[in-house]
Amino acid sequence: MQIHHAFKSDVGMKRDNNEDNLLVFPEQNVFAVFDGMGGHAAGEVASSIAANEVREFFDFTGKDEDATWPFKGDREKTYDENRAVTAIKLANARIIEQSEQDGAKKNMGTTAVMVHFVERSGAGPRALVAHVGDSRVYLFRQGQLQR
């Protein structure tokens, strides 16, 4: 599977700092944007934690499919779907943990949009999309941009 990717992040006209963090992890076919919540304390910290946790989880489970996960999977979801959901849940848990340890970071948060491309034997490539919050994923196919 060949994947071409590009990201653009801009602080915009309302804010002084950019709280976005990107995850580009082609070895596991995972691409994500985490947008620290504007107006909340330490949004850039939350988005950084999320990017790091998702990457570490995909790296860990990519090396050992039988690894023990921090959350129970949903039997109605595929392995790859559970992997994406668990990565986001783990990131959320770490953000909460960090915010509880440091009062200055209380209420920090981030949105998340993640695409995980999977290719299992007998099936063509699929794109699994996971998101939390109001950030969007767009599909560009045959010259058309779709939300």
Short mmCIF file of C-alpha atoms in Angstrom, two decimals:
data_model
loop_
_atom_site.label_atom_id
_atom_site.label_comp_id
_atom_site.label_asym_id
_atom_site.label_seq_id
_atom_site.Cartn_x
_atom_site.Cartn_y
_atom_site.Cartn_z
CA MET A 1 0.00 0.00 0.00
CA GLN A 2 1.40 3.39 -0.98
CA ILE A 3 0.29 6.39 1.06
CA HIS A 4 0.91 10.03 0.18
CA HIS A 5 0.30 12.44 3.02
CA ALA A 6 0.51 16.14 3.77
CA PHE A 7 -0.40 18.31 6.74
CA LYS A 8 -0.95 22.00 7.18
CA SER A 9 -1.38 23.66 10.52
CA ASP A 10 -1.95 27.35 11.08
CA VAL A 11 -2.38 29.36 14.27
CA GLY A 12 -5.15 31.39 12.63
CA MET A 13 -6.04 34.99 13.34
CA LYS A 14 -7.53 34.67 16.83
CA ARG A 15 -4.70 33.00 18.77
CA ASP A 16 -1.06 33.73 19.50
CA ASN A 17 0.17 30.15 19.74
CA ASN A 18 -0.52 26.96 17.84
CA GLU A 19 -1.67 24.11 20.07
CA ASP A 20 -1.68 21.50 17.28
CA ASN A 21 0.42 18.36 17.27
CA LEU A 22 0.77 15.99 14.36
CA LEU A 23 1.42 12.28 14.32
CA VAL A 24 2.97 10.88 11.16
CA PHE A 25 3.76 7.21 11.73
CA PRO A 26 4.00 5.54 8.30
CA GLU A 27 5.52 2.36 9.76
CA GLN A 28 2.10 1.62 11.30
CA ASN A 29 0.06 3.57 8.70
CA VAL A 30 -1.21 6.01 11.35
CA PHE A 31 -1.71 9.71 10.72
CA ALA A 32 -3.34 12.09 13.18
CA VAL A 33 -3.89 15.70 14.17
CA PHE A 34 -4.42 16.71 17.79
CA ASP A 35 -5.69 20.25 18.35
CA GLY A 36 -5.22 21.48 21.91
CA MET A 37 -8.43 23.13 23.03
CA GLY A 38 -8.14 26.88 22.64
CA GLY A 39 -8.82 28.89 25.73
CA HIS A 40 -8.02 25.99 28.04
CA ALA A 41 -4.89 25.67 30.10
CA ALA A 42 -2.05 23.79 28.44
CA GLY A 43 -3.84 22.70 25.27
CA GLU A 44 -0.48 22.25 23.57
CA VAL A 45 0.57 19.89 26.38
CA ALA A 46 -2.60 17.81 25.99
CA SER A 47 -2.17 17.53 22.22
CA SER A 48 1.48 16.51 22.67
CA ILE A 49 0.57 13.85 25.23
CA ALA A 50 -2.10 12.48 22.89
CA ALA A 51 0.25 12.29 19.91
CA ASN A 52 2.93 10.54 21.96
CA GLU A 53 0.54 8.05 23.59
CA VAL A 54 -1.12 7.07 20.31
CA ARG A 55 2.27 6.58 18.64
CA GLU A 56 3.61 4.50 21.53
CA PHE A 57 0.49 2.32 21.64
CA PHE A 58 0.57 1.64 17.89
CA ASP A 59 4.30 0.94 18.05
CA PHE A 60 3.86 -1.45 20.99
CA THR A 61 0.90 -3.34 19.53
CA GLY A 62 2.43 -3.34 16.05
CA LYS A 63 5.33 -5.41 17.38
CA ASP A 64 3.19 -7.84 19.38
CA GLU A 65 -0.45 -8.50 18.47
CA ASP A 66 -0.81 -10.57 21.64
CA ALA A 67 0.33 -7.74 23.93
CA THR A 68 -1.82 -6.93 26.95
CA TRP A 69 -3.91 -3.80 26.39
CA PRO A 70 -4.86 -1.25 29.07
CA PHE A 71 -8.59 -1.46 28.25
CA LYS A 72 -10.92 -4.30 27.38
CA GLY A 73 -11.76 -4.54 23.69
CA ASP A 74 -15.22 -4.57 22.15
CA ARG A 75 -16.00 -8.04 20.72
CA GLU A 76 -18.15 -6.48 18.01
CA LYS A 77 -15.20 -4.48 16.66
CA THR A 78 -12.27 -5.77 14.62
CA TYR A 79 -8.75 -5.92 16.00
CA ASP A 80 -7.84 -2.75 14.10
CA GLU A 81 -10.96 -0.89 15.24
CA ASN A 82 -10.24 -1.82 18.86
CA ARG A 83 -6.64 -0.75 18.41
CA ALA A 84 -7.69 2.74 17.25
CA VAL A 85 -10.28 3.16 20.01
CA THR A 86 -7.88 1.94 22.69
CA ALA A 87 -5.14 4.31 21.51
CA ILE A 88 -7.49 7.29 21.89
CA LYS A 89 -8.76 6.06 25.29
CA LEU A 90 -5.19 5.65 26.50
CA ALA A 91 -4.29 9.16 25.37
CA ASN A 92 -7.32 10.52 27.22
CA ALA A 93 -6.37 8.66 30.41
CA ARG A 94 -2.83 10.08 30.28
CA ILE A 95 -4.12 13.62 29.74
CA ILE A 96 -6.46 13.30 32.73
CA GLU A 97 -3.66 11.83 34.84
CA GLN A 98 -1.32 14.70 33.96
CA SER A 99 -3.99 17.35 34.57
CA GLU A 100 -4.71 15.93 38.03
CA GLN A 101 -1.01 16.05 38.95
CA ASP A 102 -0.53 19.68 37.95
CA GLY A 103 -3.18 22.23 38.92
CA ALA A 104 -1.97 24.65 36.22
CA LYS A 105 -2.95 22.04 33.63
CA LYS A 106 -6.39 21.36 35.06
CA ASN A 107 -9.03 21.17 32.32
CA MET A 108 -6.46 20.85 29.53
CA GLY A 109 -7.76 18.97 26.54
CA THR A 110 -7.42 18.24 22.87
CA THR A 111 -9.46 17.17 19.90
CA ALA A 112 -8.23 14.20 17.89
CA VAL A 113 -8.62 12.99 14.34
CA MET A 114 -6.78 9.86 13.32
CA VAL A 115 -6.67 7.74 10.20
CA HIS A 116 -5.25 4.24 10.37
CA PHE A 117 -4.83 2.46 7.06
CA VAL A 118 -5.11 -1.30 7.33
CA GLU A 119 -4.62 -4.08 4.85
CA ARG A 120 -5.48 -7.59 5.94
CA SER A 121 -5.10 -10.67 3.78
CA GLY A 122 -8.08 -11.29 1.55
CA ALA A 123 -9.35 -7.73 1.82
CA GLY A 124 -8.33 -4.52 0.14
CA PRO A 125 -6.97 -1.53 2.02
CA ARG A 126 -9.31 0.27 4.42
CA ALA A 127 -9.08 3.57 6.21
CA LEU A 128 -10.26 3.53 9.81
CA VAL A 129 -11.13 6.98 11.12
CA ALA A 130 -11.28 7.84 14.82
CA HIS A 131 -12.11 11.27 16.16
CA VAL A 132 -12.93 13.13 19.33
CA GLY A 133 -14.19 16.70 19.30
CA ASP A 134 -14.85 19.07 16.45
CA SER A 135 -11.80 18.50 14.24
CA ARG A 136 -12.50 17.02 10.82
CA VAL A 137 -11.14 14.45 8.41
CA TYR A 138 -11.53 15.00 4.68
CA LEU A 139 -11.35 12.45 1.88
CA PHE A 140 -9.81 13.55 -1.41
CA ARG A 141 -10.73 11.07 -4.12
CA GLN A 142 -10.82 11.49 -7.89
CA GLY A 143 -10.38 15.25 -7.65
CA GLN A 144 -13.22 15.70 -5.15
CA LEU A 145 -12.87 16.79 -1.53
CA GLN A 146 -15.45 15.24 0.82
CA ARG A 147 -16.05 15.87 4.50
#
